[in-house]
Coordinates of C-alpha atoms in Angstrom, one line a residue:
S1 CA 0.0 0.0 0.0
L2 CA 1.1 3.5 -0.7
G3 CA -0.5 4.7 2.5
F4 CA -3.4 6.6 0.9
N5 CA -6.8 6.8 2.7
K6 CA -9.6 5.1 0.8
T7 CA -12.2 7.3 -0.9
K8 CA -15.0 6.8 -3.3
D9 CA -14.4 9.8 -5.5
V10 CA -13.1 13.3 -5.7
Q11 CA -16.0 15.3 -4.3
I12 CA -16.7 18.9 -5.2
K13 CA -19.3 20.2 -2.8
D14 CA -21.9 22.6 -4.4
A15 CA -22.7 25.8 -2.6
P16 CA -25.9 25.8 -0.6
V17 CA -29.0 27.7 -1.5
G18 CA -28.6 31.4 -0.6
F19 CA -24.8 31.1 -0.7
V20 CA -23.0 34.4 -0.3
D21 CA -19.7 34.8 -2.0
A22 CA -16.6 36.6 -0.8
N23 CA -17.9 40.0 -2.1
G24 CA -21.1 39.6 -0.1
S25 CA -23.5 39.1 -3.1
S26 CA -25.9 36.2 -3.4
S27 CA -27.6 34.5 -6.3
D28 CA -31.0 35.2 -4.7
S29 CA -30.5 38.9 -5.0
S30 CA -29.4 38.7 -8.6
G31 CA -32.8 37.6 -9.9
Q32 CA -31.2 35.4 -12.5
C33 CA -31.9 31.9 -11.0
L34 CA -34.3 29.8 -13.1
D35 CA -36.8 27.3 -11.9
L36 CA -36.8 23.9 -13.7
D37 CA -40.3 22.9 -12.7
S38 CA -43.1 22.8 -15.2
N39 CA -44.9 26.1 -16.0
Q40 CA -42.1 28.1 -14.5
D41 CA -39.5 30.5 -16.1
M42 CA -37.2 27.9 -17.7
D43 CA -40.3 26.2 -19.1
S44 CA -41.3 29.4 -20.8
L45 CA -37.9 29.9 -22.4
V46 CA -38.0 26.4 -23.8
A47 CA -41.5 26.8 -25.1
N48 CA -40.8 30.0 -26.9
A49 CA -37.5 28.9 -28.5
R50 CA -37.6 27.7 -32.1
Q51 CA -34.0 26.5 -32.0
I52 CA -32.3 25.2 -28.9
F53 CA -28.6 24.5 -28.7
I54 CA -27.3 22.4 -25.8
T55 CA -23.6 22.6 -25.4
M56 CA -21.0 21.3 -23.0
P57 CA -17.3 20.5 -22.4
A58 CA -16.3 16.8 -21.9
K59 CA -17.7 15.0 -18.9
A60 CA -20.6 17.4 -18.3
G61 CA -23.5 15.2 -19.3
G62 CA -23.0 15.4 -23.0
S63 CA -23.4 11.7 -23.9
S64 CA -26.8 11.6 -22.0
M65 CA -28.0 14.8 -23.7
K66 CA -26.9 13.7 -27.2
R67 CA -28.7 10.3 -26.7
F68 CA -31.8 12.1 -25.5
T69 CA -31.8 14.5 -28.4
K70 CA -31.3 11.7 -30.9
L71 CA -34.4 9.9 -29.5
C72 CA -36.5 13.1 -29.1
M73 CA -35.7 14.4 -32.6
K74 CA -36.0 10.9 -34.1
N75 CA -32.8 11.7 -36.0
A76 CA -29.3 10.4 -35.5
G77 CA -27.8 13.7 -36.8
H78 CA -24.1 14.3 -36.8
N79 CA -22.2 13.7 -33.6
N80 CA -20.9 17.0 -32.2
I81 CA -22.0 18.9 -35.2
L82 CA -21.5 22.3 -33.6
S83 CA -17.8 21.7 -33.6
I84 CA -17.5 20.4 -37.2
E85 CA -18.0 23.3 -39.6
G86 CA -17.8 21.1 -42.7
L87 CA -21.2 19.5 -41.8
W88 CA -23.2 22.7 -41.4
K89 CA -24.3 23.4 -45.0
D90 CA -25.3 19.8 -45.5
Y91 CA -27.3 20.0 -42.3
L92 CA -29.1 23.1 -43.5
V93 CA -30.1 21.7 -46.9
D94 CA -30.8 18.1 -45.8
S95 CA -34.4 18.8 -45.0
L96 CA -36.9 21.6 -44.9
H97 CA -37.5 20.8 -41.2
V98 CA -34.3 21.0 -39.3
Q99 CA -33.9 19.7 -35.7
S100 CA -35.3 22.1 -33.2
I101 CA -32.8 20.7 -30.6
I102 CA -29.1 20.2 -31.2
A103 CA -26.9 18.8 -28.5
S104 CA -23.1 18.9 -29.0
H105 CA -19.8 18.9 -27.2
L106 CA -17.8 22.0 -28.0
Y107 CA -14.0 21.5 -28.6
R108 CA -12.7 25.1 -28.9
E109 CA -13.3 28.7 -27.8
A110 CA -14.2 29.5 -31.5
D111 CA -17.1 27.0 -31.3
F112 CA -18.6 28.8 -28.3
L113 CA -18.0 32.2 -29.8
R114 CA -19.7 31.3 -33.0
L115 CA -23.0 30.5 -31.2
V116 CA -22.8 33.5 -28.8
K117 CA -22.2 35.9 -31.8
S118 CA -25.3 34.6 -33.6
P119 CA -28.0 35.6 -31.2
S120 CA -31.7 35.5 -32.1
R121 CA -34.8 36.1 -30.1
E122 CA -36.0 32.7 -31.2
T123 CA -32.8 30.8 -30.2
L124 CA -31.9 29.5 -26.8
M125 CA -28.5 28.3 -25.8
I126 CA -28.2 26.0 -22.8
H127 CA -24.6 25.4 -21.6
T128 CA -24.1 22.6 -19.1
H129 CA -21.4 23.2 -16.6
R130 CA -19.2 21.2 -14.2
E131 CA -16.6 22.5 -11.8
E132 CA -13.3 22.0 -13.6
S133 CA -11.4 19.9 -10.9
S134 CA -14.4 17.5 -10.7
R135 CA -14.6 17.4 -14.5
V136 CA -10.9 16.6 -14.9
A137 CA -11.1 13.8 -12.3
S138 CA -13.9 12.2 -14.2
A139 CA -12.0 12.6 -17.5
V140 CA -8.9 10.9 -16.0
K141 CA -11.0 8.0 -14.9
Q142 CA -12.6 7.7 -18.3
I143 CA -9.2 7.7 -20.0
A144 CA -8.0 4.9 -17.6
Q145 CA -11.1 2.8 -18.6
S146 CA -10.5 3.6 -22.3
I147 CA -6.9 2.4 -22.1
C148 CA -7.9 -0.8 -20.3
T149 CA -10.6 -1.6 -22.8
F150 CA -8.8 -0.3 -25.9
R151 CA -11.5 2.1 -26.7
M152 CA -11.4 5.6 -28.4
G153 CA -9.3 6.0 -31.5
K154 CA -5.9 6.7 -29.8
Y155 CA -6.1 3.6 -27.6
S156 CA -7.8 1.2 -30.1
N157 CA -4.6 -0.5 -31.3
Q158 CA -4.4 -3.1 -28.6
N159 CA -0.7 -4.0 -29.1
E160 CA 0.5 -0.4 -29.1
T161 CA -1.6 0.5 -26.1
T162 CA -0.6 -2.5 -24.1
S163 CA 3.1 -1.8 -24.8
K164 CA 2.9 2.0 -24.1
F165 CA 1.0 1.6 -20.7
N166 CA 2.3 -1.8 -19.8
V167 CA -1.4 -3.0 -19.5
R168 CA -2.0 -6.1 -17.4
K169 CA -5.6 -7.1 -16.9
N170 CA -8.2 -9.8 -16.1
N171 CA -12.0 -9.7 -16.0
T172 CA -12.1 -7.4 -13.0
H173 CA -8.8 -5.5 -12.7
C174 CA -6.5 -3.6 -14.9
I175 CA -3.0 -2.3 -14.0
L176 CA -1.3 0.6 -15.8
D177 CA 2.1 2.1 -15.6
E178 CA 1.7 5.3 -13.6
G179 CA 4.4 7.3 -15.5
S180 CA 3.0 6.6 -18.9
F181 CA -0.5 7.4 -17.7
V182 CA 0.6 10.7 -16.3
N183 CA 2.3 11.6 -19.5
D184 CA -0.9 11.0 -21.4
I185 CA -2.9 13.2 -19.0
A186 CA -0.2 15.9 -19.4
A187 CA -0.8 15.9 -23.2
N188 CA -4.1 17.7 -22.3
S189 CA -5.9 15.9 -25.1
A190 CA -9.0 13.7 -25.3
E191 CA -11.5 14.1 -22.4
V192 CA -9.1 16.1 -20.3
G193 CA -8.4 18.7 -22.9
V194 CA -12.0 19.4 -23.9
S195 CA -12.3 21.6 -20.8
T196 CA -14.4 24.4 -19.2
H197 CA -11.6 27.0 -19.4
R198 CA -11.1 26.2 -23.1
L199 CA -14.6 27.4 -23.7
L200 CA -15.2 30.0 -21.0
T201 CA -12.5 32.6 -21.7
C202 CA -12.1 36.3 -21.5
Q203 CA -13.1 36.5 -25.2
S204 CA -16.2 34.4 -24.5
Y205 CA -17.3 36.5 -21.6
K206 CA -16.7 39.7 -23.7
A207 CA -18.8 38.2 -26.6
I208 CA -21.7 37.4 -24.2
Q209 CA -21.6 40.9 -22.9
E210 CA -21.6 42.5 -26.4
N211 CA -24.1 40.2 -28.1
A212 CA -26.5 39.3 -25.3
P213 CA -27.6 35.8 -26.5
Q214 CA -30.4 34.0 -24.8
L215 CA -28.0 32.0 -22.7
V216 CA -28.6 29.7 -19.7
F217 CA -25.9 27.9 -17.6
L218 CA -27.1 24.7 -16.0
H219 CA -25.3 22.4 -13.7
Y220 CA -24.8 18.9 -15.3
K221 CA -26.6 17.2 -12.4
Q222 CA -29.8 18.9 -13.3
L223 CA -30.1 17.3 -16.8
D224 CA -32.9 14.9 -15.7
K225 CA -35.1 18.0 -15.1
L226 CA -34.0 19.6 -18.3
Q227 CA -35.0 16.5 -20.3
K228 CA -38.5 16.7 -18.8
L229 CA -39.0 20.3 -20.0
L230 CA -37.6 19.6 -23.4
A231 CA -39.7 16.4 -23.8
K232 CA -42.8 18.3 -22.7
H233 CA -42.6 20.6 -25.7
H234 CA -40.7 18.5 -28.3
C235 CA -41.4 14.8 -27.7
P236 CA -44.1 14.3 -25.1
E237 CA -44.4 10.6 -26.0
M238 CA -41.0 10.2 -24.3
L239 CA -42.0 11.5 -20.9
D240 CA -42.5 8.0 -19.4
E241 CA -39.1 6.9 -20.7
L242 CA -37.0 9.6 -18.9
P243 CA -34.4 10.1 -17.8
I244 CA -32.1 9.1 -20.7
R245 CA -28.6 8.4 -19.5
A246 CA -25.4 7.3 -21.2
N247 CA -21.7 6.9 -20.3
M248 CA -22.4 7.0 -16.6
A249 CA -19.7 6.2 -14.0
E250 CA -21.6 3.2 -12.7
D251 CA -21.3 1.6 -16.1
K252 CA -17.5 1.3 -15.8
S253 CA -16.8 -2.3 -14.7
L254 CA -13.0 -2.6 -14.5
K255 CA -11.1 -1.5 -11.3
V256 CA -8.1 0.4 -12.6
L257 CA -4.8 0.4 -10.6
L258 CA -1.7 2.5 -11.3
H259 CA 1.7 0.9 -10.7
K260 CA 5.0 2.6 -10.2
K261 CA 7.5 1.2 -12.8
G262 CA 10.4 -0.7 -11.3
T263 CA 8.8 -1.5 -8.0
D264 CA 6.9 -4.5 -6.6
E265 CA 3.6 -4.7 -8.4
A266 CA 1.4 -5.8 -5.6
R267 CA 2.7 -3.4 -2.9
N268 CA 3.0 -0.4 -5.1
S269 CA -0.3 -0.4 -7.0
V270 CA -3.1 2.0 -6.1
D271 CA -6.7 2.4 -7.2
V272 CA -7.0 5.3 -9.7
E273 CA -9.7 6.9 -7.5
E274 CA -7.4 6.8 -4.4
W275 CA -4.6 8.2 -6.7
L276 CA -6.9 11.1 -7.7
H277 CA -7.9 11.8 -4.1
A278 CA -4.2 12.0 -3.1
K279 CA -2.8 13.8 -6.1
G280 CA -5.8 15.6 -7.7
P281 CA -5.2 19.0 -6.1
A282 CA -1.5 18.9 -7.3
M283 CA -2.2 17.4 -10.7
E284 CA -3.6 20.4 -12.5
W285 CA -0.7 22.7 -11.7
T286 CA 2.1 20.1 -12.0
L287 CA 0.8 19.1 -15.5
K288 CA -0.2 22.7 -16.4
L289 CA -3.7 21.6 -17.4
R290 CA -5.0 25.2 -17.1
R291 CA -2.1 26.7 -19.1
D292 CA -4.5 28.3 -21.6
A293 CA -7.1 29.5 -19.1
S294 CA -8.2 33.1 -18.9
C295 CA -10.7 35.1 -16.8
Q296 CA -11.1 32.3 -14.4
A297 CA -12.3 34.7 -11.7
K298 CA -15.4 35.3 -13.8
T299 CA -16.0 31.6 -13.9
F300 CA -15.6 31.3 -10.2
H301 CA -18.1 34.1 -9.6
M302 CA -20.5 32.5 -12.1
E303 CA -20.2 29.2 -10.1
D304 CA -21.0 31.0 -6.9
E305 CA -24.3 32.1 -8.3
L306 CA -25.0 28.9 -10.3
F307 CA -24.5 26.6 -7.3
A308 CA -26.6 28.9 -5.1
C309 CA -29.6 28.6 -7.3
P310 CA -32.2 26.1 -6.0
D311 CA -32.2 24.3 -9.4
E312 CA -28.6 25.2 -10.2
T313 CA -29.8 27.0 -13.4
L314 CA -28.7 30.5 -14.2
R315 CA -29.8 33.0 -16.9
V316 CA -26.7 34.8 -18.1
T317 CA -26.9 38.4 -19.2
S318 CA -24.6 41.3 -19.9
A319 CA -25.3 42.5 -16.4
S320 CA -24.2 39.1 -15.1
I321 CA -20.8 39.6 -16.8
D322 CA -20.4 43.1 -15.2
R323 CA -21.2 41.6 -11.8
W324 CA -18.6 38.9 -12.2

């Protein structure tokens, strides 16, 4: 054993209702919290929008929302279409009736800016949010699972992946070389790199302020309630089938262990969740995972307000950006 205390996961505690930030302001006084119950303010926004974009970084409920949208719209569509410009004209001319709901991961700041700079009174943008340290921890665990099961493009070559990470596995456990695994995280690619701070930048906040799109930030744990509102107006026949979920943590079957190369395998292997609990706070700065971040103070102030909302759903306006 490496002497780590056991833990289930890296927990990020949301702020309680009525939370007051360091500057003494609360979300309750801002008037921008939205209620996700039927016949309330968020319901009205959804009902009046002719086009709804649901966007997110990696590990913020995207797989579940894309699966829901595919079933609700009865159309497979193109995966992550909002980040793939080459597909847009084909999408426009494919049918007279385009999808009223599009759910897509965003890969780059430019993808977010493009939507923000195309505001319309009939368009609603819902961006699902997850605190970045929690998001990174989830991404690291998914990468570990992908390596062990040889999934995702970069890990699909079983021989190369086995050699690179010194993969040893059976039906229940998988052991990876810690050093090689850390190098892969440091590359800041795949699930780790498609981050919150890549999308919410100084330029993004400035664009929101200047263009005033109909924009809502929603905590990813509130997606079940969002699906009910969307289904009410766009696919009521699905209401009894909700919630739709995909790529959930409980679906991951293998227990992944990290092993320090050149040491005794049994005594120096640690569960990846214990590893994250012990090293998570240091991981982001040692591996420079936020090296491209900007205006993080605004994101922190936004989170103060978002997590203080009873339904963790926040209408974002130009005044919001001023306040942050």
